[in-house]
mmCIF file with all atom_site columns, C-alpha atoms in Angstrom:
data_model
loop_
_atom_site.group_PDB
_atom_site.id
_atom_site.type_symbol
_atom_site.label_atom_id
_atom_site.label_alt_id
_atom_site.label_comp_id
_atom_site.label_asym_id
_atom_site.label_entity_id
_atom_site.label_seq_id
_atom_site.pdbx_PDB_ins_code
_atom_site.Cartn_x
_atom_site.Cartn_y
_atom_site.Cartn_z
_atom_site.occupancy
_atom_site.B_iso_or_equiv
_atom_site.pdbx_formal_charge
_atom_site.auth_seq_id
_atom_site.auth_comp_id
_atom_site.auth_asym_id
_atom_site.auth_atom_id
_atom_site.pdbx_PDB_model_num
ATOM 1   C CA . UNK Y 1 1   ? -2.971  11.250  -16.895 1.00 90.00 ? 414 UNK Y CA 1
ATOM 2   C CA . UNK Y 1 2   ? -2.161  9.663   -13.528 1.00 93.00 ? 415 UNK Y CA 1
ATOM 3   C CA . UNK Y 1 3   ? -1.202  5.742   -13.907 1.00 96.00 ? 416 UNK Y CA 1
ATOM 4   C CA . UNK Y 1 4   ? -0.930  3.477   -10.417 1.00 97.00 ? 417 UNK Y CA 1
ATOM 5   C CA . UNK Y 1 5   ? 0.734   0.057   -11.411 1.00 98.00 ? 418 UNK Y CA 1
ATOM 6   C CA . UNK Y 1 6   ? 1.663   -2.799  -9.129  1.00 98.00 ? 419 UNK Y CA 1
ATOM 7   C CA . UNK Y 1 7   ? 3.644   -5.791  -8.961  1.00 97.00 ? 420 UNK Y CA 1
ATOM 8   C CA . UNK Y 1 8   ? 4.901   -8.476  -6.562  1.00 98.00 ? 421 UNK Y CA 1
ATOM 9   C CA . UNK Y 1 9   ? 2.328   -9.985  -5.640  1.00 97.00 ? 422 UNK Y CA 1
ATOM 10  C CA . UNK Y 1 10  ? 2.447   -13.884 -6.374  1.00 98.00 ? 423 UNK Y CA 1
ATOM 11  C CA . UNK Y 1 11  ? 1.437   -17.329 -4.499  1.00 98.00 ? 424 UNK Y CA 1
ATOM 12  C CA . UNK Y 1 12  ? 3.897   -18.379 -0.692  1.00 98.00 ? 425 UNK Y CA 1
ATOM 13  C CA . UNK Y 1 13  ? 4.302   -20.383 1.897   1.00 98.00 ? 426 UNK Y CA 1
ATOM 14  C CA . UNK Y 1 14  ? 2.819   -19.534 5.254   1.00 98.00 ? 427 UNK Y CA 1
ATOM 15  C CA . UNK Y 1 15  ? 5.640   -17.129 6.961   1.00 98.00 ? 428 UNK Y CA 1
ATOM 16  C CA . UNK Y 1 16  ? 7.501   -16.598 3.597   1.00 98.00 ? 429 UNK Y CA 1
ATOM 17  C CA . UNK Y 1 17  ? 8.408   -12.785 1.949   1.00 98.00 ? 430 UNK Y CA 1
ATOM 18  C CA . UNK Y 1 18  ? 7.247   -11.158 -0.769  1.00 98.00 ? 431 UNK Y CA 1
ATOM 19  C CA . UNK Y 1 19  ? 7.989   -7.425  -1.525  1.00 98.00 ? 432 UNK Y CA 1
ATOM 20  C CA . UNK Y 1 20  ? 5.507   -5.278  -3.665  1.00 98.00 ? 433 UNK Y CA 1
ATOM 21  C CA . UNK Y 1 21  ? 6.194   -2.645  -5.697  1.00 98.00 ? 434 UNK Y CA 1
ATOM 22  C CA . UNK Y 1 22  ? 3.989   0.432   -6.718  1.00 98.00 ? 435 UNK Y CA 1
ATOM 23  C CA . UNK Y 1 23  ? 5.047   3.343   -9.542  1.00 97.00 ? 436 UNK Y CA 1
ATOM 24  C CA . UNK Y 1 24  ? 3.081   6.014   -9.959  1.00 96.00 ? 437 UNK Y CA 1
ATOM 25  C CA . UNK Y 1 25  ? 3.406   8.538   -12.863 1.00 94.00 ? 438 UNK Y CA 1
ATOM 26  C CA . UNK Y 1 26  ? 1.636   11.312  -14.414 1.00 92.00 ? 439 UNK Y CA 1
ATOM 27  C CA . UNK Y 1 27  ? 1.942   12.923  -10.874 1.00 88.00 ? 440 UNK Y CA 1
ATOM 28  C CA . UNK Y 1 28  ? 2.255   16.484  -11.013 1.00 81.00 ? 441 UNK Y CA 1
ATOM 29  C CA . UNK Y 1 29  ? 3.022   17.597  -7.503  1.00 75.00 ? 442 UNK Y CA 1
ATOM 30  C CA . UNK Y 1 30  ? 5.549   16.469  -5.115  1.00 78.00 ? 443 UNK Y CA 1
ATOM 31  C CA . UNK Y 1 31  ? 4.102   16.376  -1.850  1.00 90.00 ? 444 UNK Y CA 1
ATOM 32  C CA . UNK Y 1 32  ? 1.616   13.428  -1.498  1.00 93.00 ? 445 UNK Y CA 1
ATOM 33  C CA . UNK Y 1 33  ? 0.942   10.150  0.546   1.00 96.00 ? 446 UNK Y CA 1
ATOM 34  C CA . UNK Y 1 34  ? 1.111   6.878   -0.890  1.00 97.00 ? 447 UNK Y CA 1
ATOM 35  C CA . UNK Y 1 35  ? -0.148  3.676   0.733   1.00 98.00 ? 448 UNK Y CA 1
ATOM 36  C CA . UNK Y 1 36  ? -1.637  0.204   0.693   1.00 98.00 ? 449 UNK Y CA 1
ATOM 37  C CA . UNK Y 1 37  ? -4.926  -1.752  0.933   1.00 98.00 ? 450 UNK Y CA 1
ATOM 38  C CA . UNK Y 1 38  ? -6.262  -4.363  1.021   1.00 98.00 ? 451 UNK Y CA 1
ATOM 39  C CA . UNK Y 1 39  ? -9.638  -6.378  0.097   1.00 98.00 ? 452 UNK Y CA 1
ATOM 40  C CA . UNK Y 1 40  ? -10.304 -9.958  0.801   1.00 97.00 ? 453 UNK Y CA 1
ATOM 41  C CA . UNK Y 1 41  ? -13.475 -11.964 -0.634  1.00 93.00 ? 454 UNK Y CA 1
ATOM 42  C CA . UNK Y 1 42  ? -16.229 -10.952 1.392   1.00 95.00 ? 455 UNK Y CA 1
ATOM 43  C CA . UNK Y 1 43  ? -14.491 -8.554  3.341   1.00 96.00 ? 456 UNK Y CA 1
ATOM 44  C CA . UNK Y 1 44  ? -14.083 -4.701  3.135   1.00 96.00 ? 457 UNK Y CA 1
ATOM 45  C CA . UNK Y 1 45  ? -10.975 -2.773  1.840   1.00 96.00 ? 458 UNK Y CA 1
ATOM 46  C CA . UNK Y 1 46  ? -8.807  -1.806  4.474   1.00 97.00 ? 459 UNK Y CA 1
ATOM 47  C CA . UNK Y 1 47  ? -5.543  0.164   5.184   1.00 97.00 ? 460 UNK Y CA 1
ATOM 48  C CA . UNK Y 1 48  ? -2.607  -1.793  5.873   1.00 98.00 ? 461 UNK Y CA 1
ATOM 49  C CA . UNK Y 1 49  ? 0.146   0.417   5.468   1.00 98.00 ? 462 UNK Y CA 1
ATOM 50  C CA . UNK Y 1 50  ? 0.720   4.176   4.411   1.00 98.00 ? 463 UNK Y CA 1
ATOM 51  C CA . UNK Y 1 51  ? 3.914   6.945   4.312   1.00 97.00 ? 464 UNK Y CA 1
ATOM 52  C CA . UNK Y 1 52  ? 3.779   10.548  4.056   1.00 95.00 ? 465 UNK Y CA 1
ATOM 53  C CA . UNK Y 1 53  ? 5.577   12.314  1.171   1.00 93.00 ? 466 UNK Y CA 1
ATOM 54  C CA . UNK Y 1 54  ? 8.648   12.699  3.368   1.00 92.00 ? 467 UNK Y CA 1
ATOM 55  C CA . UNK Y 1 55  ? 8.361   8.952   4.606   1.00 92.00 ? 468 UNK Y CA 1
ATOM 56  C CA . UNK Y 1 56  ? 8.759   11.007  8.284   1.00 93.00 ? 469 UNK Y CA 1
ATOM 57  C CA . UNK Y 1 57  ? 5.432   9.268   8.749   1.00 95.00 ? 470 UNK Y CA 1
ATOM 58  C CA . UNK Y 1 58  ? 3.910   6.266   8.716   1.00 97.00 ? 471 UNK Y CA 1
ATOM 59  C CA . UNK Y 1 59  ? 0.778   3.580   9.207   1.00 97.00 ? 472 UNK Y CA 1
ATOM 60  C CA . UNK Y 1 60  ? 0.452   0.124   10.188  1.00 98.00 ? 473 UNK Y CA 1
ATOM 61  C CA . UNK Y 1 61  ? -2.759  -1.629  10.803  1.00 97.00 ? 474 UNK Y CA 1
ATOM 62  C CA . UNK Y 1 62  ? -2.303  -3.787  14.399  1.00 97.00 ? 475 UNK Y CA 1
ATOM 63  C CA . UNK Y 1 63  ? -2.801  -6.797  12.019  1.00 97.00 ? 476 UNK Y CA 1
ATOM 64  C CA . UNK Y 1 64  ? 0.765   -6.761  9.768   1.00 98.00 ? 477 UNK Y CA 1
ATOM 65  C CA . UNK Y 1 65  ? 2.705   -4.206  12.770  1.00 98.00 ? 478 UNK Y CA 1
ATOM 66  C CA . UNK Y 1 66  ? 6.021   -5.640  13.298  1.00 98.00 ? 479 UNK Y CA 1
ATOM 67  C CA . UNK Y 1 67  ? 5.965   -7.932  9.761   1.00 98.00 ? 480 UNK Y CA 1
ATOM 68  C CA . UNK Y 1 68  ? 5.798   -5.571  7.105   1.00 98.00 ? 481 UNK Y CA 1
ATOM 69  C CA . UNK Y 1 69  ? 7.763   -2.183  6.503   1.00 98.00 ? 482 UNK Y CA 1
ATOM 70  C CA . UNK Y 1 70  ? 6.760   0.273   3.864   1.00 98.00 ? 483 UNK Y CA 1
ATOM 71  C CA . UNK Y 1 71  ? 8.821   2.382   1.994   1.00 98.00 ? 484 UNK Y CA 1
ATOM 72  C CA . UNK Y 1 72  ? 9.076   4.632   -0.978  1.00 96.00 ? 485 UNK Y CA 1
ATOM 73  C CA . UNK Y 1 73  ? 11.778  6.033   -3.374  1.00 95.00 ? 486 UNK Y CA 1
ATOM 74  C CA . UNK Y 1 74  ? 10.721  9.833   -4.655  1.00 93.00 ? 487 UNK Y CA 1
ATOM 75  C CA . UNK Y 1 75  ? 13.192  9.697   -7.654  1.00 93.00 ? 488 UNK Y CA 1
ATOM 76  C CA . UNK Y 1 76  ? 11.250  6.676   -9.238  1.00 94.00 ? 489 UNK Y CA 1
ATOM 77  C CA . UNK Y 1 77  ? 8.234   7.453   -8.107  1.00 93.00 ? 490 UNK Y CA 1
ATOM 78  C CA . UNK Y 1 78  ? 8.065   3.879   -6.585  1.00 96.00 ? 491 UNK Y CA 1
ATOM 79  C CA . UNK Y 1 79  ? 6.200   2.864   -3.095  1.00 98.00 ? 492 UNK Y CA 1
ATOM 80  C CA . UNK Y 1 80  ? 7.403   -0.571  -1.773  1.00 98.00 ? 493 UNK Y CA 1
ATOM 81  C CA . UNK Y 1 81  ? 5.772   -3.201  0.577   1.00 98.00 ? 494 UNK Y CA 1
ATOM 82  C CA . UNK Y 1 82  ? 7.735   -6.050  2.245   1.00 98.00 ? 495 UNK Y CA 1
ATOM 83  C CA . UNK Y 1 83  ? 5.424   -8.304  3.646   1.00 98.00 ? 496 UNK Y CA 1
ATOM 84  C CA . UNK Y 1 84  ? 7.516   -10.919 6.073   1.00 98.00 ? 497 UNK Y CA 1
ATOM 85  C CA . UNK Y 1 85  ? 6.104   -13.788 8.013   1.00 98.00 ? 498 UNK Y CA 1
ATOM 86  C CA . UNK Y 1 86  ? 3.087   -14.276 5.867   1.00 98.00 ? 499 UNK Y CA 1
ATOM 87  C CA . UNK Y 1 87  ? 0.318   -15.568 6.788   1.00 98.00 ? 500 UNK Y CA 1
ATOM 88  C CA . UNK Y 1 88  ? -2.923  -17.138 5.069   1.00 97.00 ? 501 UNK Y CA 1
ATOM 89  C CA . UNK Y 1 89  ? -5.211  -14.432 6.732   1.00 97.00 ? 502 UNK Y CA 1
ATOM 90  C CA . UNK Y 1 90  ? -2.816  -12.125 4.654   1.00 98.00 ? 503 UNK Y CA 1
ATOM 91  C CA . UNK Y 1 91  ? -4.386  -13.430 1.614   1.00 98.00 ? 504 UNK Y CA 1
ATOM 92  C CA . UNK Y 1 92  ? -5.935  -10.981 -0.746  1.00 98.00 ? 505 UNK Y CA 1
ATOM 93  C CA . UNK Y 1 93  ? -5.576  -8.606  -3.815  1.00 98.00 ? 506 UNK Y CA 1
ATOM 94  C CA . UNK Y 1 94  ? -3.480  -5.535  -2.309  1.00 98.00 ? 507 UNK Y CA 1
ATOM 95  C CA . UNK Y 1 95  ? -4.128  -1.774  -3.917  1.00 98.00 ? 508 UNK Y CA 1
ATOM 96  C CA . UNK Y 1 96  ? -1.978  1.161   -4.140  1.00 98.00 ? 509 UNK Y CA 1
ATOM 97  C CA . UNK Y 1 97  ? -3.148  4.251   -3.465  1.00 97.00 ? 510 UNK Y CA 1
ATOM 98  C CA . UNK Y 1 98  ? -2.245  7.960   -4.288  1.00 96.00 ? 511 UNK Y CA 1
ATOM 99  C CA . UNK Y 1 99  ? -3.439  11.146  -2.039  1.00 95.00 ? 512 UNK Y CA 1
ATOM 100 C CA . UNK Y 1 100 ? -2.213  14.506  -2.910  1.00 91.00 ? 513 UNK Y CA 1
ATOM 101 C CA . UNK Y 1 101 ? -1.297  16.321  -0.346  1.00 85.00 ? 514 UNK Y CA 1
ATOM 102 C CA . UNK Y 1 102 ? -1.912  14.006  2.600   1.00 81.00 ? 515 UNK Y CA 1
ATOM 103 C CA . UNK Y 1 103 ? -0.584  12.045  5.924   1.00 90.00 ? 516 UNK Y CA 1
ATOM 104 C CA . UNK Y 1 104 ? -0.133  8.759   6.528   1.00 93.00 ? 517 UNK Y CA 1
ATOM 105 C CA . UNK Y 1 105 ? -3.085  7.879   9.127   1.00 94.00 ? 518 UNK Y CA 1
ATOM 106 C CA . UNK Y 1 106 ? -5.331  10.311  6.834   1.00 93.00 ? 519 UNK Y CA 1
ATOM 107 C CA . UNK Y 1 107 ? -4.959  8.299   3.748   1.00 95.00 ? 520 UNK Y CA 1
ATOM 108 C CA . UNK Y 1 108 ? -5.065  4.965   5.812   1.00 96.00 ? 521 UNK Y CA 1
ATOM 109 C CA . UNK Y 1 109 ? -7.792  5.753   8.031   1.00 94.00 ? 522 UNK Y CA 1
ATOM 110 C CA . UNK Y 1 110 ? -10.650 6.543   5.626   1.00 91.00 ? 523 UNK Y CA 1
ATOM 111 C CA . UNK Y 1 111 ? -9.862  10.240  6.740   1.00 93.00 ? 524 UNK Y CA 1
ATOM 112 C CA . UNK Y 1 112 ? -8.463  12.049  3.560   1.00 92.00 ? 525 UNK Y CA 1
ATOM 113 C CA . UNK Y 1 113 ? -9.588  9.038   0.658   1.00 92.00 ? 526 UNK Y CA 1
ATOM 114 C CA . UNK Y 1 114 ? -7.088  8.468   -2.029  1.00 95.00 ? 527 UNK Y CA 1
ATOM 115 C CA . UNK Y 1 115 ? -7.151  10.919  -5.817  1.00 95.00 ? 528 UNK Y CA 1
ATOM 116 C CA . UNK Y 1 116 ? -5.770  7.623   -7.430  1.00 96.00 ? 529 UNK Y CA 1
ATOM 117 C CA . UNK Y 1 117 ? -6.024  3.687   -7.127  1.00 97.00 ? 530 UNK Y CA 1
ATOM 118 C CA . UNK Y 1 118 ? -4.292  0.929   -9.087  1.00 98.00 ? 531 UNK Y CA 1
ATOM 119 C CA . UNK Y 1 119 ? -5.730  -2.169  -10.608 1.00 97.00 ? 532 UNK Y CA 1
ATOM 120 C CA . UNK Y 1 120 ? -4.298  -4.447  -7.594  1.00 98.00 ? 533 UNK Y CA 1
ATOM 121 C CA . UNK Y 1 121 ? -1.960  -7.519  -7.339  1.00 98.00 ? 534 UNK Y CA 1
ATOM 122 C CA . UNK Y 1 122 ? -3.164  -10.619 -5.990  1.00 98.00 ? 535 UNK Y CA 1
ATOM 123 C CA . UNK Y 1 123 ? -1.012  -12.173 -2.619  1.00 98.00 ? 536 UNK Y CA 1
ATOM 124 C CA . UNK Y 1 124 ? -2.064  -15.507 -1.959  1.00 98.00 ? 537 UNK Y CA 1
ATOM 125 C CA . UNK Y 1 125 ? -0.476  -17.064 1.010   1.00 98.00 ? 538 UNK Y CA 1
ATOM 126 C CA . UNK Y 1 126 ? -0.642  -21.172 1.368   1.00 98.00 ? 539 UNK Y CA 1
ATOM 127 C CA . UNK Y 1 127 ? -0.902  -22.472 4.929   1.00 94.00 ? 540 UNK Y CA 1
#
């Protein structure tokens, strides 16, 4: 059984850090894309940032280009998100996602949708 768990999220400052963390087990395969969404109140889910198995590839919405990086560490199984200059419109419970098999834009785009979601972790950033 596949298991998505996050954590990092937390309450900051307008234009502090935070780093999240996502480990995924129960995986069988090794060749799949892992990324992150996110879904404000009232608002859709969207794709903010996704890397290919190799991390060779990788997604940023326009929206957090240039502040966050993503990252991931195949021997733990482990994706990573940090989020610098924060900002309030940033604000919302972020998702991991899982997608056997696929490339960064795919899995961010809506293309190729994800085999595997986690419960979310709130980020709640203060102006």
């Amino acid at each position: 059984q596949v298991q998505v768990v996050e954590s990092g999220g937390g309450l900051v400052q307008a234009g502090g850090s935070l780093k999240l963390s996502c480990t995924a087990s129960g995986l069988t395969s090794d060749d799949y894309a892992m990324g992150w969404f996110r879904q404000a109140p009232g608002k859709e889910r969207e794709g903010v940032s996704c890397i290919s198995w190799s991390g060779g590839s990788t997604y940023y919405s326009d929206s957090v280009k240039g502040r966050f990086a993503i990252s991931r560490d195949n021997a733990k199984s482990t994706l990573y998100l940090r989020m610098n200059s924060l900002k309030p419109e940033d604000t919302a419970m972020y998702y991991c996602s899982v997608r056997r098999r696929g490339d960064a834009f795919d899995l961010c785009s809506g293309r190729r949708p994800p085999n595997y979601w986690g419960q979310g972790t709130q980020v709640t950033v203060s102006s």
